[in-house]
Coordinates of C-alpha atoms in Angstrom, one line a residue:
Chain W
X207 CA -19.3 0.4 -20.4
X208 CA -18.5 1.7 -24.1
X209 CA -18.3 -1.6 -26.5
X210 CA -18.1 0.0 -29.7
X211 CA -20.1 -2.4 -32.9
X212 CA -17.1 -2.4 -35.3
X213 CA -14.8 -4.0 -33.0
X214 CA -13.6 -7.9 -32.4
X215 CA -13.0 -8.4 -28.7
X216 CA -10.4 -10.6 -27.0
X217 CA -10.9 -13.2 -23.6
X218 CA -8.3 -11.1 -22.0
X219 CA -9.8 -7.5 -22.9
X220 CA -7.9 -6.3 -26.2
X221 CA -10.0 -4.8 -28.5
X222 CA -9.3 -5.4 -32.4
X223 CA -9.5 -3.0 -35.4
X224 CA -9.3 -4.4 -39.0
X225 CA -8.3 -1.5 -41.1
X226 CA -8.8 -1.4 -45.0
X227 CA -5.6 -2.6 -45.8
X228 CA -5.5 -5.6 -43.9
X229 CA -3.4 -4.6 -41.3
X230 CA -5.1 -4.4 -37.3
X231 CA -4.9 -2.0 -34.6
X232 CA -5.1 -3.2 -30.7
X233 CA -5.9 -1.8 -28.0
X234 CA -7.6 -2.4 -24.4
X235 CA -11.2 -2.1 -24.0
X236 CA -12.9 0.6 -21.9
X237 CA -13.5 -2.3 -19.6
X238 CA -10.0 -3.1 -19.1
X239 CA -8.5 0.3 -18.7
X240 CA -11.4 0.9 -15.5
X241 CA -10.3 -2.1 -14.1
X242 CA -6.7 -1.7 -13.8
X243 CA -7.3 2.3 -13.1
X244 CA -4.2 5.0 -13.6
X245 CA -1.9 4.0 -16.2
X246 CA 1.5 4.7 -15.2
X247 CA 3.6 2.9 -17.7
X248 CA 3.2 1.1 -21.2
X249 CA 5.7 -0.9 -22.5
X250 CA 4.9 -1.1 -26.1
X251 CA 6.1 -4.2 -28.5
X252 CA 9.0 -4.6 -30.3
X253 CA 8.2 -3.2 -34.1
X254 CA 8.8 -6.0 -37.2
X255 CA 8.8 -9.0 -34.2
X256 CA 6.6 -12.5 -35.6
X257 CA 4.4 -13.2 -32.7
X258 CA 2.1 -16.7 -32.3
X259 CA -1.7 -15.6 -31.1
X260 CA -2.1 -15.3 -27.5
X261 CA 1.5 -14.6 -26.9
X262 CA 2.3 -11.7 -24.0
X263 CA 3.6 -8.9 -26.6
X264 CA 3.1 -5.9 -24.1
X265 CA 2.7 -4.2 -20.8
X266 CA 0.4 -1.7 -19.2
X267 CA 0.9 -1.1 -15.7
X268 CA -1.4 0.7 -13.3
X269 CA 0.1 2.4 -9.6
X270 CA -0.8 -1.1 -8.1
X271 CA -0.2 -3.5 -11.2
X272 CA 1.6 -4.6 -13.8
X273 CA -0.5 -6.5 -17.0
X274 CA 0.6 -8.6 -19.9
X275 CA -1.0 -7.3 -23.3
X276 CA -1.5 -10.4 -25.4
X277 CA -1.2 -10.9 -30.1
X278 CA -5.4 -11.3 -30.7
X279 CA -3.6 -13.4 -33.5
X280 CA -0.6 -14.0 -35.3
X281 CA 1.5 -12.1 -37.4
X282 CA 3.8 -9.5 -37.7
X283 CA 4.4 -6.2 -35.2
X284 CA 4.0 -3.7 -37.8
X285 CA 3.6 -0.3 -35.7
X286 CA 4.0 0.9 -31.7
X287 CA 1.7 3.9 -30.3
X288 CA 4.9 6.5 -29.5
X289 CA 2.7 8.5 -27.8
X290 CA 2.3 6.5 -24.6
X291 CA 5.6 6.5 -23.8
X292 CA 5.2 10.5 -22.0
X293 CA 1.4 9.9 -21.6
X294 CA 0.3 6.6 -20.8
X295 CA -3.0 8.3 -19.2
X296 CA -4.2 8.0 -23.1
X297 CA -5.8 4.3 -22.3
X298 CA -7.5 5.6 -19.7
X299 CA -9.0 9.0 -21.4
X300 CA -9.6 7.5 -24.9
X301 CA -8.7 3.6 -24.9
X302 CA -10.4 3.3 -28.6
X303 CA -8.8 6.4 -30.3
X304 CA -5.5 8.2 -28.8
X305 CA -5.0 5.0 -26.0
X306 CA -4.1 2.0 -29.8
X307 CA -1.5 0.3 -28.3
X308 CA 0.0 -1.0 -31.9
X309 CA -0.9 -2.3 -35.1
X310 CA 0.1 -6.0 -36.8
X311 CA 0.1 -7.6 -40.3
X312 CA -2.5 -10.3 -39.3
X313 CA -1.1 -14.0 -41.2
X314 CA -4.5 -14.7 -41.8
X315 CA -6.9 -12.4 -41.6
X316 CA -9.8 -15.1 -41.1
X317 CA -8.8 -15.2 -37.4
X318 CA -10.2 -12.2 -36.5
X319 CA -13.5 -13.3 -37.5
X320 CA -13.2 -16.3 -34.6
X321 CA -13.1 -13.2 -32.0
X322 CA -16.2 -12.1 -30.1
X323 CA -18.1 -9.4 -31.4
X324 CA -19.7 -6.7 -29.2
X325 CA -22.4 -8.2 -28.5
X326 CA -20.4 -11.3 -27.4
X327 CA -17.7 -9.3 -25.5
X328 CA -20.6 -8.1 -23.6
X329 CA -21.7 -11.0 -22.6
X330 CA -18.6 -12.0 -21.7
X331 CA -18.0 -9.2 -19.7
X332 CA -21.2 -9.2 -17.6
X333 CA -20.6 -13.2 -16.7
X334 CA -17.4 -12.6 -15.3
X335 CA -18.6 -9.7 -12.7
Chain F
X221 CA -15.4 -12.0 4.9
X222 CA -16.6 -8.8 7.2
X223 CA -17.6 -5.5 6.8
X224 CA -16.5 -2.5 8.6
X225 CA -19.3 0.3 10.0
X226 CA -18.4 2.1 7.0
X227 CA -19.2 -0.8 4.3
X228 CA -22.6 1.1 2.9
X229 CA -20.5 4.2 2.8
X230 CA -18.4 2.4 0.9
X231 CA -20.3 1.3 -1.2
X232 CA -22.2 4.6 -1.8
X233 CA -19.3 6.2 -2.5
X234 CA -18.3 3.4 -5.7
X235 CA -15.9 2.3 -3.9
X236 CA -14.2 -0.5 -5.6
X237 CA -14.0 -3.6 -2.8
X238 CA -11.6 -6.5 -2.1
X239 CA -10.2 -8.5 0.5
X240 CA -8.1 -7.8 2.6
X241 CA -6.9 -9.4 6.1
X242 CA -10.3 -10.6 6.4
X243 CA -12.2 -7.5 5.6
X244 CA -13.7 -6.1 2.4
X245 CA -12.6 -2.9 2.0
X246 CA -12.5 -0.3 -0.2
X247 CA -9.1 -0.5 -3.0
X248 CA -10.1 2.9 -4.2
X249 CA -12.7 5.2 -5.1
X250 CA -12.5 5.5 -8.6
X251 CA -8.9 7.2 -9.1
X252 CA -5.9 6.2 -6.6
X253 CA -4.0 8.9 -7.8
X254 CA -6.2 11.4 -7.1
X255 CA -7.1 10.0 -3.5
X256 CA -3.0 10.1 -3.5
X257 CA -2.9 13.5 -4.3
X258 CA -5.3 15.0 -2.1
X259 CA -3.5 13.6 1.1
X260 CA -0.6 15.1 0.0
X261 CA -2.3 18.7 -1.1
X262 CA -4.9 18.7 1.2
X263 CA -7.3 15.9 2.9
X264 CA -8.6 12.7 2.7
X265 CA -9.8 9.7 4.8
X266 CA -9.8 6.0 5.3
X267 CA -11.4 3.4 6.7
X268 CA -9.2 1.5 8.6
X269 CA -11.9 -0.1 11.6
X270 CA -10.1 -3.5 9.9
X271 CA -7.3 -2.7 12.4
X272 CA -7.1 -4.1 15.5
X273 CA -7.0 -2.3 18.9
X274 CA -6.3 -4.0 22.3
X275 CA -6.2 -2.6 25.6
X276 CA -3.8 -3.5 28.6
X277 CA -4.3 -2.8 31.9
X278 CA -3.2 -4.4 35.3
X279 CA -0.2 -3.8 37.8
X280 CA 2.0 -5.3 35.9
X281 CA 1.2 -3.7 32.3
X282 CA 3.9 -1.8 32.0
X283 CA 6.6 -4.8 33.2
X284 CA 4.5 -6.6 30.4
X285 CA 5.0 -4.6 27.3
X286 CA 8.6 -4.0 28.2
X287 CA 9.1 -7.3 28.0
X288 CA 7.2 -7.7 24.9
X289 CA 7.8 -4.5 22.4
X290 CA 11.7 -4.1 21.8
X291 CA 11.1 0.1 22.4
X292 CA 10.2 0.8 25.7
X293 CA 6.9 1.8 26.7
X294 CA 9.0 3.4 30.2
X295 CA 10.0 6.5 27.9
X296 CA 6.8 7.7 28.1
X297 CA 5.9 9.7 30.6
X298 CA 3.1 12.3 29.6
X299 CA -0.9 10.2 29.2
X300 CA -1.5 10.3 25.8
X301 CA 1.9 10.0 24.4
X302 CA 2.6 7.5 21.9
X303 CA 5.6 5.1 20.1
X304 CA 6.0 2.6 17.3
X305 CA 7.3 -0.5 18.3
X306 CA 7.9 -4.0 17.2
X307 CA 7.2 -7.1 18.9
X308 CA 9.6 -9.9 18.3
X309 CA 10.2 -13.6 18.6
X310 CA 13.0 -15.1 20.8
X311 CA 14.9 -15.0 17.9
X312 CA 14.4 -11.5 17.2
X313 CA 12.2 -12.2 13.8
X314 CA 9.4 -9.6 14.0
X315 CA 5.7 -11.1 14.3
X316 CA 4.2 -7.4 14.0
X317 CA 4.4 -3.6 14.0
X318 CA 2.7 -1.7 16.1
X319 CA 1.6 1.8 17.8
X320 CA 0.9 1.9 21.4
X321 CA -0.4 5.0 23.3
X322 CA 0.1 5.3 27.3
X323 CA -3.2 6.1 28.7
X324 CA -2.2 6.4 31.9
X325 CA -0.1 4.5 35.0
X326 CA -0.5 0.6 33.9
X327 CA -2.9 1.2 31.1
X328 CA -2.1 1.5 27.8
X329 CA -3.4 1.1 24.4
X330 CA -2.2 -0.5 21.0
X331 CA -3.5 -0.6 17.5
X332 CA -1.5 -4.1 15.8
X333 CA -2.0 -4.8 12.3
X334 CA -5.7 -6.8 10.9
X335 CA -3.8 -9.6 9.2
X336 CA -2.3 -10.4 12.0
X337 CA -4.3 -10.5 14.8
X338 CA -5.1 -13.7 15.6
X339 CA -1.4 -15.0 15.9
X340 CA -0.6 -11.3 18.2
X341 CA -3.8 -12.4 20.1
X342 CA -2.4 -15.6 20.5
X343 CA 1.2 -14.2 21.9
X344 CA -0.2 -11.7 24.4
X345 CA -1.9 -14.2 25.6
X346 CA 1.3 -16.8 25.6
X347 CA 3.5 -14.6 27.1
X348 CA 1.1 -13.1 29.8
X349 CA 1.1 -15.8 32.1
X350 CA 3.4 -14.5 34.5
X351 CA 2.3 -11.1 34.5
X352 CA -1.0 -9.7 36.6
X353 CA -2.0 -7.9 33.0
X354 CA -5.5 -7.9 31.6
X355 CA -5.8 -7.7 27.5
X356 CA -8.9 -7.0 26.3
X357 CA -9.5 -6.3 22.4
X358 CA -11.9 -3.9 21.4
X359 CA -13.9 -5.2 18.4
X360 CA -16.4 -2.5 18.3
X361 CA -14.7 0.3 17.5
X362 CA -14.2 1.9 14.3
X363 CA -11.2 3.5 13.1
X364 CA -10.8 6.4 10.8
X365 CA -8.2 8.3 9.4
X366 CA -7.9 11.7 8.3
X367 CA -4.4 12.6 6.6
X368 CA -3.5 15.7 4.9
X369 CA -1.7 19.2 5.3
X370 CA -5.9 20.5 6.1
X371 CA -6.9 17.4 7.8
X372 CA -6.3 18.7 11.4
X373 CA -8.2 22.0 10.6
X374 CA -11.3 20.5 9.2
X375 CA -11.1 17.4 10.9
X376 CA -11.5 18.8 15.0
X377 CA -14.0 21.4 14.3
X378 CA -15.9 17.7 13.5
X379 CA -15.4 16.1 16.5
X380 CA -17.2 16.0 19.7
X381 CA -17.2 19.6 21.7
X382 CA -15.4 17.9 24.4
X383 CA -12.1 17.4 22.2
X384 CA -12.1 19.9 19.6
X385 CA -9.6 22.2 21.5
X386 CA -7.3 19.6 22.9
X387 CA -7.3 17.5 19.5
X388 CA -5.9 21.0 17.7
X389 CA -3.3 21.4 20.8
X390 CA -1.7 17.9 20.3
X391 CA 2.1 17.5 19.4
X392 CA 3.1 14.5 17.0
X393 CA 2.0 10.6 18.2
X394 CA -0.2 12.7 20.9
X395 CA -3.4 11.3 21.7
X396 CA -6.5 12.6 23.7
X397 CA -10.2 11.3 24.0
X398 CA -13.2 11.2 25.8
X399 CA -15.8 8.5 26.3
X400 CA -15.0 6.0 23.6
X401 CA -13.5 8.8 21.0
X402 CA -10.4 8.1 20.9
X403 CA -8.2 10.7 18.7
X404 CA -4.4 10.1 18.2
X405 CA -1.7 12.1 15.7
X406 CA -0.9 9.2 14.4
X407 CA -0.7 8.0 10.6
X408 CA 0.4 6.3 7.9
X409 CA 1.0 8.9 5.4
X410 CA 3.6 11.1 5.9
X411 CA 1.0 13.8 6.8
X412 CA -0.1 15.3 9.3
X413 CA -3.4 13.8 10.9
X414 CA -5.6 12.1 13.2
X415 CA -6.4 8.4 13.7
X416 CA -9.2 7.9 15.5
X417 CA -11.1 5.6 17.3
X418 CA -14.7 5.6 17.8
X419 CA -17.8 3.8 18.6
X420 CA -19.3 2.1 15.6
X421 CA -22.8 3.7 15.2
X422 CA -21.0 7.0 15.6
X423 CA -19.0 6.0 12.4
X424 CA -21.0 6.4 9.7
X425 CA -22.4 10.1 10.6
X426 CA -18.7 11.3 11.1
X427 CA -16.9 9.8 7.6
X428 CA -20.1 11.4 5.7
X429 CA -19.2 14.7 8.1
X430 CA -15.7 14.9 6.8
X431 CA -17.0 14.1 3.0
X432 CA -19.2 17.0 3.2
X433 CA -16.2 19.2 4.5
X434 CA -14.4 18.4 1.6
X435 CA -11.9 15.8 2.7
X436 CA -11.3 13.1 -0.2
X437 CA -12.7 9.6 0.3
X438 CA -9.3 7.4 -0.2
X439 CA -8.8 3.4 -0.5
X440 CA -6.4 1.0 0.7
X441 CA -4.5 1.7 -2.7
X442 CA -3.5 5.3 -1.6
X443 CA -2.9 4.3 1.9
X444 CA -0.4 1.5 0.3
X445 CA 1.5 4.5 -1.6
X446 CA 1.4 7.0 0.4
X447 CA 3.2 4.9 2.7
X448 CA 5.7 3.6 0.5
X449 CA 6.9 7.4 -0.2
X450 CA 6.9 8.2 3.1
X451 CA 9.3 5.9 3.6
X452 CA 7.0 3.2 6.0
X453 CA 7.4 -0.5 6.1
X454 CA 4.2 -3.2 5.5
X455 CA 4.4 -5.8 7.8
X456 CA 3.8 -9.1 5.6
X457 CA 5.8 -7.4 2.9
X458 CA 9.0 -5.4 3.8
X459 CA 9.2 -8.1 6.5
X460 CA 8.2 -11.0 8.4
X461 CA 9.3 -13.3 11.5
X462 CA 12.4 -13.8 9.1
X463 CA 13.5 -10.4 9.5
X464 CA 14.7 -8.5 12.3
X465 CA 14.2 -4.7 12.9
X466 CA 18.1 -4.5 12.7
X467 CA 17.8 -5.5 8.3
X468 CA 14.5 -3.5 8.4
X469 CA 15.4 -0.1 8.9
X470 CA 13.9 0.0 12.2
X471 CA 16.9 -0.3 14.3
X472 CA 15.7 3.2 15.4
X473 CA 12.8 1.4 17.1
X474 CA 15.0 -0.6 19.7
X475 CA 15.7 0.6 23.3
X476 CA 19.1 -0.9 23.9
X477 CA 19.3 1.0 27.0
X478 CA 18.9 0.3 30.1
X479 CA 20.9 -2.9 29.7
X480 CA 19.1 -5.0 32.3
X481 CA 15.8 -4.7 30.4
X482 CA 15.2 -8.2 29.0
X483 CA 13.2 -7.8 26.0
X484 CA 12.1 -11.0 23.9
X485 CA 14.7 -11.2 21.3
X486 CA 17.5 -9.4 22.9
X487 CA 19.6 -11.6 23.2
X488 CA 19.1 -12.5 19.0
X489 CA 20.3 -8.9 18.1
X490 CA 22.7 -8.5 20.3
X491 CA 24.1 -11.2 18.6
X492 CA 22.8 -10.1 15.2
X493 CA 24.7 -6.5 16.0
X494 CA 27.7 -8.1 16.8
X495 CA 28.0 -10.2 13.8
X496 CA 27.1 -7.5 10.9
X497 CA 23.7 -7.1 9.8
X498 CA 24.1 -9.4 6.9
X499 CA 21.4 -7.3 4.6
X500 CA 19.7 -3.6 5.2
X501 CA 16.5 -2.6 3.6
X502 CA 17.0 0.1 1.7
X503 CA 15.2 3.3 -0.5
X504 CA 15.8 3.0 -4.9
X505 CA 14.8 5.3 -7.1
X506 CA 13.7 4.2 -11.0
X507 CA 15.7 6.9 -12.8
X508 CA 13.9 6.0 -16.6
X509 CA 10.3 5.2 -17.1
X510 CA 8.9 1.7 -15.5
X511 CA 7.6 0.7 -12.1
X512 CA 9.8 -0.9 -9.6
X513 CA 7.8 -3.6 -8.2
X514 CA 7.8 -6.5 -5.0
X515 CA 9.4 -9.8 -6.4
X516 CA 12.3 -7.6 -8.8
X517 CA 15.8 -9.0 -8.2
X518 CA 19.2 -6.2 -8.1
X519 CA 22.3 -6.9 -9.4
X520 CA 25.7 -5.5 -9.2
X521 CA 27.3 -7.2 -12.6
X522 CA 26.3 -10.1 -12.7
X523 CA 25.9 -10.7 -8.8
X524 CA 22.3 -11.1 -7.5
X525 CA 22.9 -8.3 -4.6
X526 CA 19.2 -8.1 -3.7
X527 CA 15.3 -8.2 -4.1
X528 CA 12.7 -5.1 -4.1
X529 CA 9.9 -6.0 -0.8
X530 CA 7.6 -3.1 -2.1
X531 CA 7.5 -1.2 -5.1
X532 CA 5.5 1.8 -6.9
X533 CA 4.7 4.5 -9.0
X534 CA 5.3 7.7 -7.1
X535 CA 2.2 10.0 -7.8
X536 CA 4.2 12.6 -5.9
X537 CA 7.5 12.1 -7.9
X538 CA 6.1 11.0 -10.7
X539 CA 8.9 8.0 -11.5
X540 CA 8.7 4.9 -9.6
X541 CA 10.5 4.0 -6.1
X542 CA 10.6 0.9 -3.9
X543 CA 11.7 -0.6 -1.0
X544 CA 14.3 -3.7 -1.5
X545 CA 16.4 -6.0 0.6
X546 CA 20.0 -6.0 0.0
X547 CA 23.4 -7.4 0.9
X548 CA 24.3 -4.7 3.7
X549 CA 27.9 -4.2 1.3
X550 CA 25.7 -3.9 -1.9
X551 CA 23.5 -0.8 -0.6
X552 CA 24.3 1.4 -3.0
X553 CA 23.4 1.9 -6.6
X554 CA 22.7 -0.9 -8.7
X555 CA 20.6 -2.5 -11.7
X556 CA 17.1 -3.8 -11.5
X557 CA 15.8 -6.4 -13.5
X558 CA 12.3 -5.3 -15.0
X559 CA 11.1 -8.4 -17.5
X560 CA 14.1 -9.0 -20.2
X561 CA 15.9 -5.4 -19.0
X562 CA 18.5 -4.4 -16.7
X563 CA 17.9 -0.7 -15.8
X564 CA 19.8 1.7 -13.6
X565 CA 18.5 2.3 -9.8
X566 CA 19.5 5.2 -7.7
X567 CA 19.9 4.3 -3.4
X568 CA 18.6 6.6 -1.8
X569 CA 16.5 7.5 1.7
X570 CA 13.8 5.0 2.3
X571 CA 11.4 8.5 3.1
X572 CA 10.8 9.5 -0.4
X573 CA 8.0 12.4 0.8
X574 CA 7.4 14.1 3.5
X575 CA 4.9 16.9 4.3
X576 CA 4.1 16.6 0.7
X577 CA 7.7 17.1 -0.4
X578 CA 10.1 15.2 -1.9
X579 CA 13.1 14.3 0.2
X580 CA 15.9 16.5 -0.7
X581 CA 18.4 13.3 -1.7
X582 CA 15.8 12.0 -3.8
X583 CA 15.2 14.7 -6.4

């Protein structure tokens, strides 16, 4: 399982990327994409929409399922990866690079520090199996 | 929750397991997609030993299942051939689909789904009381199937000696066997095939056989699509005892004639097909990018016309198609509703693939 150090981790398997401008880039974790297996779809958020952390923003869906995509913290949608609209597969072949699902202008940037870390998400990851 | 013969194979192999009917089984191997592909390109194989086979014999077995199965086990005449049926309720709501084989005079055989095999237990055995029929399930048997356009070729030269020739000789829903192998060209795939039947300690050795060979290791994921494209219901999903084969598709599977055969449930769909089948199961095709999926209500305007019983990504097609339940005057095209979108759905021909091809309507 590749849990790269620089990242925050979400409950529900986004991974969070706090760029030097302030803004963040989310994606779903190397953990996540194995679980649901093939991607098929993304539906990617609505660019410039506030969202409330925790809320259900996008959708990946595997052959067999379809899962909610949920704001590691609130703010504004800022940027959508266009790319997975012809080639979804890019969660699965690079979930941390080419696979960013979209970017957000955190409201407070403190939040971010309340996620897990890696070695936290680890943790996390290895009580729930 | 048990295991199948196969379960250290399984797990061998990475095999990712869940429940399912009762059984732990294998979802998929690591890619469904791929295990998808390779059925449709060349081979692969599954585990299905979770499915239930029961034997009927006795003077009165075949009186017995043409009173029970609305298709009638009387059409077939050759040992070894084989039909899909349904067995119904009195009121014609379907408690399970099913293959049977005819072995021979007043002994046949049937493979009923795993979910339901308690409560098809429990009906043979209800409705058997005034026939001289003996049931007997056969719990130690394993099943495997081997699907593909190459799965007949590499799959017989496998077998015992004694049915390699006769295996390759068989015509469609053909069976032959020998001691307790038991092969049939039967499947759920839209492939060509075998299903077979086979003691349990001999499992093992033959699914590692066909690995070796080159045949692709496949989970219940890819058997679930693979079906779906090929245009074949899931009992439990496309329908329950609240359907009838007449709003299933399967009218194709009931033996009106002759008219003095008194099936259970005749008598609900000869009223049913007087009235007008009120709603048809019927083949969409997602035309932009999403994935149709079980639960999705259709709409004509702003008329709820319908509701989607099974619904995928085609890895054959590449967009996604689904079964759905509609208003027998609303089967045509129509709008889905996918989270806060109405999108545009093409009816078509429940058999999406066949033989590895898309169906001509559908492309």
């Amino acid at each position: 399982m590749n849990v790269p150090e620089d990242l925050r981790y979400t409950q529900s398997h986004e991974w969070v990327r706090l760029e030097d401008d302030g803004t963040v880039v989310i994606g779903i974790t190397d953990h996540a994409q194995e679980q649901l297996g093939d991607l098929v779809f993304v539906e990617t958020p609505e660019i410039d929409s506030e969202v409330e952390s925790e809320a259900a923003v996008a959708v990946v869906e595997s052959v067999k399922a379809a899962s909610d995509i949920y704001a590691p913290v609130a703010g504004s949608i800022i940027d959508a990866n266009a790319d997975l609209a012809d080639e979804p597969e890019l969660v699965n072949t690079d979930p941390y690079g080419k696979g960013w699902l979209y970017k957000m202008n955190p409201t407070d940037a403190t939040e971010i520090e309340q996620l897990f870390d890696a070695e936290s998400y680890k943790g996390f990851v290895s009580e729930q199996a | 929750m048990k295991n199948t013969p196969l379960y250290q194979q399984h797990v061998h192999a990475g095999g990712k397991l869940v429940e399912f009917g009762g059984w732990q089984l294998p979802i998929h191997y690591g890619s469904l997609v791929d295990e998808h592909l390779a059925v449709r390109s060349a081979a692969g194989v599954f585990d299905v030993s979770h499915m239930t086979i029961v034997d009927f014999s006795g003077p009165d077995a075949k009186d017995y299942l043409r009173r029970v199965l609305c298709n009638d086990v009387a059409t077939l005449n050759e040992p070894g051939t084989a039909m899909y049926s349904c067995m119904l309720n009195q009121q014609g709501g379907i408690i399970d689909d099913l293959i049977v084989y005819f072995i021979e005079d007043n002994s046949y055989r049937m493979v009923v789904n795993a979910a339901t095999r308690e409560k098809d237990l429990a009906w043979f055995s209800n409705q058997s009381a005034n026939f001289d029929v003996q049931i007997t399930e056969q719990p130690d048997l394993a099943m495997i199937a081997v699907q593909g356009p190459e799965a007949i070729a590499i799959a017989s030269e496998l077998l015992p000696k004694a049915l390699e020739q006769s295996a390759v000789e068989l015509g469609r829903f053909q069976s032959v066997w020998n001691n307790q192998w038991f092969v049939a060209t039967t499947g759920y795939t839209g492939e060509a095939g075998y299903e077979i039947a086979l003691p349990a300690d001999d499992a093992p050795a033959f699914w590692e056989s066909l690995l070796k060979a080159g045949v692709k290791a496949c989970g219940l994921g890819a058997r679930d699509t693979l079906r779906l494209e090929a245009g074949m219901n899931l009992y439990g999903t496309d329908m329950t005892e609240k359907d009838t084969p007449l709003s299933s598709g399967l009218a194709w599977t009931v033996a009106w004639q002759p008219e003095d055969r008194n099936f259970i449930g005749r008598g609900a769909l000869t009223e049913q097909r007087a009235a007008g089948v009120s709603h048809k199961l019927v083949g969409y095709v997602l035309e932009g990018k999403g994935v149709l999926r079980s639960g999705q209500l259709l709409f004509k305007g702003e008329e709820e016309i319908g509701i989607i019983t099974s619904g995928t990504f085609s890895p054959t097609l590449k967009q996604s198609v689904a079964f759905a339940r509609v208003k027998s005057e609303f089967a045509a095209d129509c709008e889905v509703q996918i989270r806060k979108n109405r999108l545009p759905v093409r009816c078509v021909s429940r058999v999406f693939v066949r033989n590895g091809q898309p169906a001509p309507a559908v492309v």
